[in-house]
Short mmCIF file of C-alpha atoms in Angstrom, two decimals:
data_model
loop_
_atom_site.label_atom_id
_atom_site.label_comp_id
_atom_site.label_asym_id
_atom_site.label_seq_id
_atom_site.Cartn_x
_atom_site.Cartn_y
_atom_site.Cartn_z
CA MET A 574 -16.62 12.71 27.11
CA LEU A 575 -16.92 11.21 23.62
CA ASP A 576 -18.61 7.84 23.29
CA SER A 577 -16.07 5.04 22.83
CA GLN A 578 -18.44 3.49 20.30
CA ILE A 579 -17.84 6.50 18.05
CA VAL A 580 -14.19 7.41 18.56
CA ALA A 581 -11.35 4.94 19.00
CA PRO A 582 -8.08 6.67 18.15
CA SER A 583 -6.07 4.09 20.08
CA ALA A 584 -7.20 1.41 17.63
CA LYS A 585 -5.07 2.77 14.77
CA PRO A 586 -2.40 0.34 13.55
CA SER A 587 1.01 1.61 14.55
CA THR A 588 3.11 -0.67 12.33
CA LEU A 589 2.95 -2.05 8.82
CA ALA A 590 2.50 -5.57 10.20
CA GLU A 591 -0.64 -4.46 12.07
CA LEU A 592 -1.96 -2.69 8.98
CA LEU A 593 -1.40 -5.79 6.85
CA GLU A 594 -3.24 -8.07 9.29
CA GLN A 595 -5.58 -10.42 7.39
CA THR A 596 -3.90 -9.46 4.10
CA PRO A 597 -1.80 -12.59 3.63
CA LEU A 598 1.06 -12.73 1.17
CA HIS A 599 0.54 -16.24 -0.23
CA SER A 600 3.89 -16.53 -1.99
CA ASN A 601 7.12 -18.48 -1.78
CA ILE A 602 9.70 -15.74 -1.37
CA LEU A 603 13.39 -16.40 -1.86
CA LEU A 604 15.48 -13.88 0.06
CA CYS A 605 18.99 -13.59 -1.38
CA VAL A 606 21.43 -11.94 1.02
CA SER A 607 24.82 -10.65 -0.13
CA GLY A 608 27.71 -9.37 1.97
CA SER A 609 26.73 -5.95 3.31
CA ILE A 610 26.48 -4.43 6.77
CA ALA A 611 22.78 -4.03 5.89
CA ALA A 612 22.37 -7.82 6.05
CA TYR A 613 20.83 -7.48 9.51
CA LYS A 614 17.85 -5.72 7.90
CA ALA A 615 17.25 -8.82 5.80
CA LEU A 616 16.52 -10.64 9.05
CA GLU A 617 13.83 -8.07 9.86
CA LEU A 618 12.43 -8.46 6.35
CA ALA A 619 12.24 -12.24 6.72
CA SER A 620 10.41 -11.84 10.02
CA MET A 621 7.90 -9.39 8.52
CA LEU A 622 7.23 -11.65 5.55
CA LYS A 623 6.58 -14.62 7.83
CA LYS A 624 4.07 -12.55 9.80
CA LEU A 625 2.26 -11.85 6.53
CA GLY A 626 1.94 -15.56 5.85
CA ALA A 627 4.62 -15.90 3.19
CA GLN A 628 6.87 -18.93 2.95
CA VAL A 629 10.44 -17.63 3.10
CA ALA A 630 13.69 -19.32 2.18
CA VAL A 631 17.13 -17.71 2.25
CA VAL A 632 20.25 -17.94 0.13
CA MET A 633 23.40 -16.37 1.57
CA SER A 634 26.68 -15.54 -0.07
CA GLN A 635 29.85 -16.47 1.78
CA SER A 636 30.57 -12.83 2.62
CA ALA A 637 27.02 -12.32 3.96
CA GLN A 638 27.75 -14.93 6.63
CA ARG A 639 30.46 -12.66 8.04
CA PHE A 640 27.72 -10.22 9.09
CA ILE A 641 24.93 -12.58 10.19
CA THR A 642 24.68 -16.33 10.70
CA PRO A 643 22.49 -18.75 8.72
CA LEU A 644 21.09 -19.99 12.04
CA SER A 645 19.41 -16.61 12.63
CA PHE A 646 17.46 -16.91 9.37
CA GLU A 647 16.65 -20.57 10.00
CA ALA A 648 15.17 -19.72 13.40
CA ILE A 649 12.78 -17.25 11.74
CA THR A 650 11.94 -18.97 8.45
CA HIS A 651 12.06 -22.63 9.61
CA ASN A 652 13.75 -23.38 6.30
CA LYS A 653 17.31 -24.48 5.73
CA VAL A 654 19.51 -21.61 4.54
CA LEU A 655 21.23 -22.37 1.26
CA CYS A 656 24.95 -21.63 1.50
CA GLU A 657 28.22 -23.31 0.56
CA HIS A 658 28.30 -25.76 3.46
CA SER A 659 24.59 -26.69 3.28
CA GLU A 660 24.16 -27.44 -0.43
CA GLU A 661 23.47 -31.08 -1.20
CA TRP A 662 22.66 -33.15 -4.26
CA SER A 663 21.70 -36.47 -2.72
CA THR A 664 18.20 -36.12 -4.24
CA MET A 665 16.58 -33.74 -6.70
CA ASP A 666 13.45 -32.84 -4.73
CA THR A 667 12.39 -29.38 -5.92
CA SER A 668 11.03 -28.18 -2.57
CA VAL A 669 12.69 -26.40 0.30
CA GLN A 670 13.99 -28.41 3.24
CA LYS A 671 11.77 -27.78 6.26
CA LEU A 672 13.27 -27.63 9.72
CA ASP A 673 9.90 -27.75 11.49
CA SER A 674 10.01 -30.81 13.78
CA SER A 675 6.24 -31.22 13.45
CA SER A 676 6.59 -32.09 9.75
CA SER A 677 6.49 -35.74 8.81
CA LYS A 678 9.32 -37.35 6.82
CA ALA A 679 7.10 -37.56 3.74
CA ASP A 680 6.53 -33.81 3.85
CA ARG A 681 10.22 -33.03 4.16
CA PRO A 682 12.19 -32.60 0.96
CA HIS A 683 15.73 -33.90 1.08
CA SER A 684 17.52 -31.58 -1.31
CA CYS A 685 19.01 -28.19 -0.55
CA ASN A 686 20.56 -26.79 -3.71
CA HIS A 687 20.30 -23.81 -6.01
CA ILE A 688 18.13 -25.57 -8.60
CA ALA A 689 15.56 -26.69 -6.02
CA TYR A 690 15.40 -23.26 -4.40
CA ALA A 691 15.20 -21.50 -7.78
CA LYS A 692 12.24 -23.66 -8.86
CA TRP A 693 10.46 -23.25 -5.52
CA ALA A 694 10.39 -19.44 -5.57
CA ASP A 695 7.40 -17.34 -6.65
CA LEU A 696 9.39 -14.15 -6.02
CA CYS A 697 13.07 -13.46 -5.44
CA ILE A 698 14.51 -10.41 -3.72
CA LEU A 699 18.21 -9.60 -3.57
CA ALA A 700 18.49 -7.56 -0.37
CA PRO A 701 20.92 -6.17 0.38
CA ALA A 702 22.44 -6.13 -3.10
CA THR A 703 26.12 -5.18 -3.13
CA ALA A 704 27.92 -3.65 -6.11
CA SER A 705 29.62 -7.00 -6.68
CA SER A 706 26.41 -9.06 -6.67
CA ILE A 707 24.71 -6.52 -8.96
CA ALA A 708 27.61 -6.68 -11.42
CA LYS A 709 27.65 -10.48 -11.42
CA LEU A 710 23.90 -10.73 -11.93
CA ALA A 711 23.98 -8.16 -14.75
CA HIS A 712 26.69 -10.07 -16.61
CA GLY A 713 25.58 -13.62 -15.82
CA ILE A 714 28.55 -14.50 -13.65
CA ALA A 715 27.56 -17.56 -11.60
CA ASP A 716 30.57 -18.09 -9.35
CA ASN A 717 28.65 -18.46 -6.07
CA LEU A 718 25.40 -20.02 -4.87
CA LEU A 719 23.60 -16.70 -4.68
CA THR A 720 24.12 -15.76 -8.33
CA GLN A 721 23.69 -19.37 -9.46
CA THR A 722 20.26 -19.45 -7.82
CA LEU A 723 19.20 -16.12 -9.31
CA LEU A 724 20.29 -17.19 -12.79
CA ALA A 725 18.40 -20.48 -12.44
CA THR A 726 15.05 -19.04 -11.35
CA SER A 727 12.16 -18.07 -13.62
CA ALA A 728 10.51 -16.08 -10.81
CA PRO A 729 10.38 -12.26 -10.88
CA ILE A 730 13.44 -10.71 -9.23
CA LEU A 731 13.61 -7.55 -7.13
CA CYS A 732 16.94 -5.91 -6.34
CA ALA A 733 17.57 -3.59 -3.37
CA PRO A 734 21.04 -1.99 -3.60
CA ALA A 735 23.05 -1.07 -0.51
CA MET A 736 26.52 0.44 -0.77
CA ASN A 737 28.68 3.53 -0.44
CA THR A 738 27.44 6.58 -2.37
CA ALA A 739 30.48 6.75 -4.65
CA MET A 740 30.15 3.06 -5.51
CA LEU A 741 26.44 3.44 -6.22
CA GLU A 742 26.92 6.48 -8.43
CA SER A 743 29.87 5.02 -10.35
CA LYS A 744 29.32 4.60 -14.09
CA GLN A 745 29.83 0.85 -13.79
CA THR A 746 27.17 0.34 -11.10
CA GLN A 747 24.69 2.63 -12.83
CA ALA A 748 25.23 0.76 -16.10
CA ASN A 749 24.70 -2.56 -14.32
CA LEU A 750 21.48 -1.33 -12.70
CA THR A 751 20.25 -0.14 -16.10
CA THR A 752 21.03 -3.58 -17.51
CA LEU A 753 19.09 -5.30 -14.73
CA ALA A 754 16.11 -2.99 -15.22
CA ALA A 755 16.14 -3.75 -18.95
CA MET A 756 15.95 -7.46 -18.05
CA GLY A 757 12.75 -6.80 -16.11
CA ILE A 758 14.36 -6.85 -12.67
CA GLN A 759 12.75 -4.27 -10.38
CA ILE A 760 15.22 -1.94 -8.68
CA ILE A 761 14.14 -0.74 -5.22
CA GLU A 762 15.85 2.61 -4.82
CA PRO A 763 18.20 2.98 -1.84
CA LYS A 764 17.68 5.84 0.59
CA SER A 765 19.87 8.66 1.84
CA ALA A 766 21.23 8.11 5.36
CA LEU A 767 24.37 7.98 7.47
CA LEU A 768 26.32 5.12 5.90
CA ALA A 769 28.67 2.62 7.53
CA CYS A 770 31.62 4.58 6.13
CA ASN A 771 30.49 7.50 8.34
CA THR A 772 29.39 9.68 5.44
CA LYS A 773 25.86 10.80 4.71
CA GLY A 774 24.46 10.14 1.27
CA ILE A 775 22.38 7.87 -0.89
CA GLY A 776 23.14 4.17 -0.74
CA ALA A 777 21.47 2.85 2.40
CA LEU A 778 19.17 -0.14 1.97
CA ALA A 779 15.54 0.92 1.53
CA ASP A 780 13.37 0.68 4.64
CA VAL A 781 11.91 -2.76 5.33
CA ASP A 782 8.41 -1.32 4.87
CA GLU A 783 9.38 -0.23 1.36
CA LEU A 784 10.74 -3.70 0.57
CA VAL A 785 7.47 -5.27 1.75
CA PHE A 786 5.42 -2.85 -0.37
CA ALA A 787 7.53 -3.77 -3.41
CA LEU A 788 6.97 -7.49 -2.81
CA LEU A 789 3.24 -6.94 -2.32
CA LYS A 790 3.09 -5.06 -5.61
CA ALA A 791 5.04 -7.78 -7.40
CA SER A 792 2.66 -10.45 -6.09
CA LYS A 793 -0.65 -8.58 -6.46
CA ALA A 794 -0.21 -6.49 -9.64
CA ASP A 795 -3.33 -6.58 -11.83
CA ARG A 796 -3.25 -5.62 -15.52
CA PHE A 797 -6.56 -3.75 -15.17
CA TRP A 798 -5.03 -1.30 -12.71
CA LEU A 799 -1.66 -0.88 -14.40
CA ASP A 800 -0.88 2.85 -14.66
CA ARG A 801 -4.50 3.90 -14.09
CA GLU A 802 -4.78 7.32 -12.48
CA VAL A 803 -6.40 7.00 -9.06
CA TYR A 804 -7.12 9.92 -6.74
CA ILE A 805 -8.09 9.20 -3.14
CA THR A 806 -9.26 11.73 -0.58
CA GLY A 807 -9.10 10.97 3.14
CA GLY A 808 -9.16 12.36 6.64
CA GLY A 809 -11.48 15.04 7.93
CA ALA A 810 -11.86 18.57 6.61
CA SER A 811 -11.74 21.56 8.95
CA ALA A 812 -13.85 24.71 8.77
CA MET A 813 -12.05 27.55 10.53
CA LEU A 814 -13.83 29.68 13.15
CA ASP A 815 -10.85 31.93 13.71
CA PRO A 816 -7.09 31.60 13.12
CA VAL A 817 -6.74 28.98 15.90
CA ARG A 818 -10.09 27.14 16.14
CA ALA A 819 -11.95 24.93 13.69
CA ILE A 820 -15.01 22.74 13.31
CA THR A 821 -13.87 19.29 12.21
CA ASN A 822 -14.63 15.58 12.67
CA HIS A 823 -12.97 12.40 13.91
CA SER A 824 -12.07 10.86 10.55
CA SER A 825 -8.59 9.35 10.97
CA GLY A 826 -7.65 8.96 7.31
CA LEU A 827 -6.90 5.28 7.91
CA GLN A 828 -9.36 3.93 5.35
CA ALA A 829 -7.99 6.28 2.69
CA SER A 830 -4.42 5.22 3.44
CA ALA A 831 -5.45 1.56 3.21
CA LEU A 832 -7.13 2.20 -0.13
CA ALA A 833 -4.00 3.97 -1.37
CA ILE A 834 -1.78 1.02 -0.41
CA ALA A 835 -4.14 -1.53 -1.97
CA LEU A 836 -4.48 0.30 -5.27
CA TYR A 837 -0.76 1.04 -5.43
CA THR A 838 0.12 -2.62 -4.97
CA LEU A 839 -2.40 -3.52 -7.68
CA GLY A 840 -0.48 -1.29 -10.09
CA ALA A 841 -2.34 2.03 -10.11
CA ARG A 842 -0.72 5.46 -10.06
CA VAL A 843 -2.07 6.76 -6.76
CA ARG A 844 -2.41 10.30 -5.45
CA LEU A 845 -3.59 10.62 -1.86
CA ILE A 846 -5.10 13.92 -0.71
CA SER A 847 -5.73 13.91 3.02
CA SER A 848 -5.64 15.89 6.24
CA SER A 849 -3.73 13.08 7.96
CA PHE A 850 -1.51 10.12 7.07
CA PRO A 851 -1.74 7.62 9.95
CA THR A 852 0.15 4.69 8.37
CA PRO A 853 3.39 4.02 6.51
CA LEU A 854 2.93 4.59 2.77
CA PRO A 855 4.97 3.55 -0.28
CA LYS A 856 7.22 6.38 -1.40
CA ALA A 857 5.80 6.16 -4.91
CA ILE A 858 2.38 7.33 -3.68
CA GLU A 859 2.14 11.08 -4.19
CA VAL A 860 0.61 12.74 -1.13
CA GLU A 861 -0.77 16.20 -0.50
CA GLN A 862 -1.83 17.39 2.93
CA VAL A 863 -4.90 19.60 2.97
CA ARG A 864 -7.24 21.08 5.54
CA SER A 865 -10.37 22.76 4.19
CA ASN A 866 -13.06 21.66 1.75
CA ASP A 867 -11.68 24.08 -0.80
CA ASP A 868 -8.18 22.63 -0.36
CA TYR A 869 -9.53 19.21 -1.34
CA LYS A 870 -11.38 20.57 -4.37
CA GLN A 871 -8.47 22.64 -5.67
CA ALA A 872 -6.10 19.68 -5.32
CA LEU A 873 -8.44 17.47 -7.36
CA LEU A 874 -8.93 20.10 -10.07
CA ARG A 875 -5.17 20.63 -10.31
CA LEU A 876 -4.50 16.89 -10.65
CA ASN A 877 -7.22 16.57 -13.26
CA LYS A 878 -5.75 19.43 -15.28
CA GLN A 879 -2.34 17.73 -15.23
CA ARG A 880 -3.87 14.36 -16.22
CA LYS A 881 -5.59 15.82 -19.28
CA LYS A 882 -2.20 16.79 -20.73
CA HIS A 883 -1.17 13.16 -21.16
CA SER A 884 -4.28 10.97 -20.89
CA LYS A 885 -7.85 10.87 -22.18
CA GLN A 886 -8.85 8.13 -19.75
CA ARG A 887 -10.90 9.31 -16.78
CA ALA A 888 -9.25 9.29 -13.38
CA ILE A 889 -10.84 7.06 -10.75
CA LEU A 890 -11.76 9.15 -7.71
CA LEU A 891 -12.38 7.51 -4.34
CA MET A 892 -13.93 10.25 -2.21
CA ALA A 893 -13.30 8.78 1.25
CA ALA A 894 -12.68 12.10 3.02
CA ALA A 895 -15.17 13.34 5.60
CA LEU A 896 -15.76 16.83 4.28
CA ALA A 897 -17.49 19.61 6.18
CA ASP A 898 -21.22 19.77 5.44
CA PHE A 899 -21.51 23.09 7.23
CA ALA A 900 -19.07 25.95 7.78
CA PRO A 901 -19.20 29.21 9.75
CA LYS A 902 -20.89 31.93 7.77
CA TYR A 903 -18.36 34.40 9.10
CA ARG A 904 -14.76 33.67 10.04
CA ALA A 905 -13.13 35.84 12.69
CA THR A 906 -9.88 37.45 11.55
CA SER A 907 -8.39 37.27 15.05
CA LYS A 908 -8.71 34.84 17.94
CA ILE A 909 -12.15 34.89 19.57
CA LYS A 910 -11.68 35.81 23.23
CA LYS A 911 -13.37 33.87 25.99
CA SER A 912 -15.88 35.88 28.01
CA LYS A 913 -17.63 35.03 31.27
CA THR A 914 -20.68 37.10 30.47
CA THR A 915 -21.41 36.31 26.83
CA GLN A 916 -22.21 33.22 24.84
CA LEU A 917 -20.79 32.46 21.45
CA HIS A 918 -23.43 32.06 18.76
CA LEU A 919 -22.28 30.58 15.47
CA ALA A 920 -24.08 31.05 12.19
CA LEU A 921 -23.44 28.03 9.98
CA GLU A 922 -24.23 27.63 6.29
CA PRO A 923 -24.17 24.57 4.01
CA THR A 924 -21.01 23.99 2.02
CA GLN A 925 -20.76 23.11 -1.65
CA ASP A 926 -21.10 19.39 -2.41
CA ILE A 927 -17.67 18.85 -3.96
CA LEU A 928 -18.32 15.31 -5.21
CA ALA A 929 -21.50 16.40 -7.00
CA SER A 930 -19.74 19.44 -8.46
CA LEU A 931 -17.03 17.42 -10.22
CA ASP A 932 -17.65 16.55 -13.86
CA SER A 933 -18.28 12.84 -14.46
CA SER A 934 -16.59 13.17 -17.87
CA ASP A 935 -13.34 13.72 -15.95
CA PHE A 936 -13.79 11.32 -13.04
CA VAL A 937 -15.11 7.84 -12.36
CA LYS A 938 -16.69 8.80 -9.06
CA VAL A 939 -16.63 6.34 -6.16
CA GLY A 940 -18.52 7.87 -3.26
CA PHE A 941 -18.33 6.96 0.41
CA LYS A 942 -21.31 7.31 2.72
CA ALA A 943 -21.58 6.92 6.49
CA GLU A 944 -25.07 6.78 8.02
CA ASP A 945 -26.69 5.91 11.34
CA SER A 946 -28.63 2.94 9.97
CA LEU A 947 -28.43 0.61 6.99
CA GLU A 948 -31.96 1.47 5.83
CA ILE A 949 -31.24 5.20 5.69
CA GLY A 950 -27.80 4.52 4.25
CA LEU A 951 -29.06 2.40 1.34
CA SER A 952 -31.53 5.10 0.37
CA SER A 953 -28.83 7.78 0.51
CA ALA A 954 -26.33 5.62 -1.37
CA ARG A 955 -28.76 4.91 -4.21
CA ALA A 956 -29.47 8.63 -4.48
CA MET A 957 -25.73 9.26 -4.96
CA LEU A 958 -25.78 6.96 -8.02
CA LEU A 959 -28.34 9.16 -9.78
CA PRO A 960 -27.34 11.78 -12.38
CA ARG A 961 -26.82 15.33 -11.13
CA GLU A 962 -29.88 16.56 -13.01
CA ASN A 963 -31.95 14.12 -10.93
CA GLY A 964 -30.48 15.28 -7.64
CA GLY A 965 -27.69 12.71 -7.52
CA LYS A 966 -23.90 12.89 -7.65
CA ASP A 967 -23.15 10.86 -10.80
CA CYS A 968 -21.36 8.19 -8.78
CA GLU A 969 -20.56 4.91 -10.52
CA ILE A 970 -20.07 3.17 -7.17
CA VAL A 971 -20.93 3.94 -3.55
CA CYS A 972 -19.30 2.40 -0.47
CA LEU A 973 -21.67 2.56 2.49
CA ASN A 974 -20.87 1.96 6.13
CA THR A 975 -22.97 2.49 9.22
CA LEU A 976 -21.56 4.40 12.18
CA ASP A 977 -22.13 1.47 14.53
CA SER A 978 -20.07 -0.92 12.35
CA SER A 979 -16.75 0.68 13.26
CA PRO A 980 -15.63 3.53 15.51
CA PHE A 981 -13.62 6.34 13.95
CA GLY A 982 -9.94 5.46 13.90
CA ALA A 983 -10.47 1.70 14.27
CA SER A 984 -8.41 -0.69 12.17
CA HIS A 985 -11.53 -2.64 11.08
CA ASN A 986 -14.65 -1.70 9.16
CA ALA A 987 -17.57 -3.16 7.19
CA PHE A 988 -19.12 -1.97 3.92
CA THR A 989 -22.10 -2.39 1.66
CA LEU A 990 -21.16 -1.74 -1.98
CA LEU A 991 -23.55 -0.50 -4.65
CA ASN A 992 -23.15 0.34 -8.34
CA ARG A 993 -25.43 1.54 -11.15
CA GLN A 994 -26.94 -1.94 -11.40
CA SER A 995 -28.27 -1.39 -7.88
CA LEU A 996 -30.69 1.21 -9.24
CA GLN A 997 -32.32 -1.45 -11.41
CA ASP A 998 -32.41 -4.51 -9.18
CA SER A 999 -31.64 -3.17 -5.66
CA SER A 1000 -28.57 -5.41 -5.56
CA ALA A 1001 -25.73 -4.71 -3.13
CA ARG A 1002 -22.60 -6.51 -2.04
CA THR A 1003 -21.91 -6.85 1.67
CA LEU A 1004 -18.32 -6.86 2.91
CA PRO A 1005 -18.26 -8.25 6.46
CA HIS A 1006 -16.19 -6.80 9.28
CA SER A 1007 -12.49 -7.00 8.40
CA THR A 1008 -9.32 -4.94 8.38
CA LYS A 1009 -9.46 -1.75 6.38
CA LEU A 1010 -6.70 -2.95 4.07
CA ALA A 1011 -8.40 -6.29 3.39
CA LEU A 1012 -11.61 -4.37 2.65
CA SER A 1013 -9.70 -2.04 0.34
CA TYR A 1014 -8.70 -4.95 -1.88
CA GLU A 1015 -12.35 -6.07 -1.96
CA ILE A 1016 -13.45 -2.54 -2.89
CA ALA A 1017 -10.83 -2.46 -5.66
CA SER A 1018 -12.15 -5.79 -6.97
CA PHE A 1019 -15.72 -4.43 -6.98
CA ILE A 1020 -14.63 -1.28 -8.83
CA LYS A 1021 -12.80 -3.37 -11.42
CA ALA A 1022 -15.80 -5.67 -12.01
CA SER A 1023 -18.21 -2.71 -12.23
CA LEU A 1024 -16.05 -0.78 -14.69
CA GLU A 1025 -15.31 -3.82 -16.83
CA HIS A 1026 -19.08 -4.39 -17.09
CA LEU A 1027 -19.66 -0.75 -18.06
CA GLU A 1028 -16.81 -0.76 -20.58
CA SER A 1029 -18.00 -4.00 -22.19
CA ASN A 1030 -21.47 -2.51 -22.67
CA ALA A 1031 -20.23 0.86 -23.91
#
């Protein structure tokens, strides 16, 4: 039986909320709900955002209240819902009216109006966005509290359409969406599903996970990462013995998925190459499922060839996959039969070091190293920073973790980060035990600082 200190598949996060644990969304988010059957999903979105630590306030159109009550949102957000019967102008406090009974009077603002809510917001999301609300927003028609609030805010606005396919694809709606996009409003594409009108087609509100990813990206976007090409490898490679058996490892792919989410929300163009995808991912992340060492290498070479057609900037490669160090020297062409009288002897041979083989003129190489002890790991990590001609792998950065710091498949990890400066002064940055997503943001920050230092000295 495998040691529970080494393998913990049950520890994988099963929901986005679990994955985002300890990755707080410190923003005031104004959720604007228009009259669609998809309004019930806005309640789920509000709940998710609260779990992430965001402050959430809600504005509802009159028609939205036919589908869901303001009280439902107030129970989740602990903020007064702004709607026709709740708006007041007795004072001009610019905060949101708290319903939390533990708050003191001094902490409670007394105004609940579209100007106060518009000023309070760091981010606004119109979800669901009906054809009518989209048209009004595009043309500056402020005939209800929802559009009045959106016109009054200076915060970034996201728009998540939800409507019948024919309405969505109409020339008028498409023109209005184009107008909103030209204004800098982010459109979160609807999905294809069975709609309320009992037809299947595009027009359903995007999944709540996708809405959360969009809000994370809007709040965390970093100019350094904007449109940078980032390739991430994850999971464990398999070396086939025969058509049905393989030598592999327990890498879950969770750290790679967390890195992909972090770098996507920071603004990078992310490609994830992995044997497994254990978490929800933004649809904009391009994924490729692979199995063998050669699959990983060919995928990277193909992406690099495509990149060179439109960019001279090196891609940033985070090699988080657990590749096979050894593979069977001979692979059986048919299934190896079990025998009571014979033993199976395998001849294994070393595999090519893919990270070392890749040209550093094409990739900024970020290596990942797992070792039994920190002492051995630091020595191995520093060796990876050396040039290839000196036996290294030309890595700019190495992320080291010890096998006792986190079992395979766990949602938490710990890292020691090294860069080229570490070869001169033995410096290293320690990231204490935390969620893999929280660590991914720290790793991204370290990469940014290291590359900015290199670029400034170039």
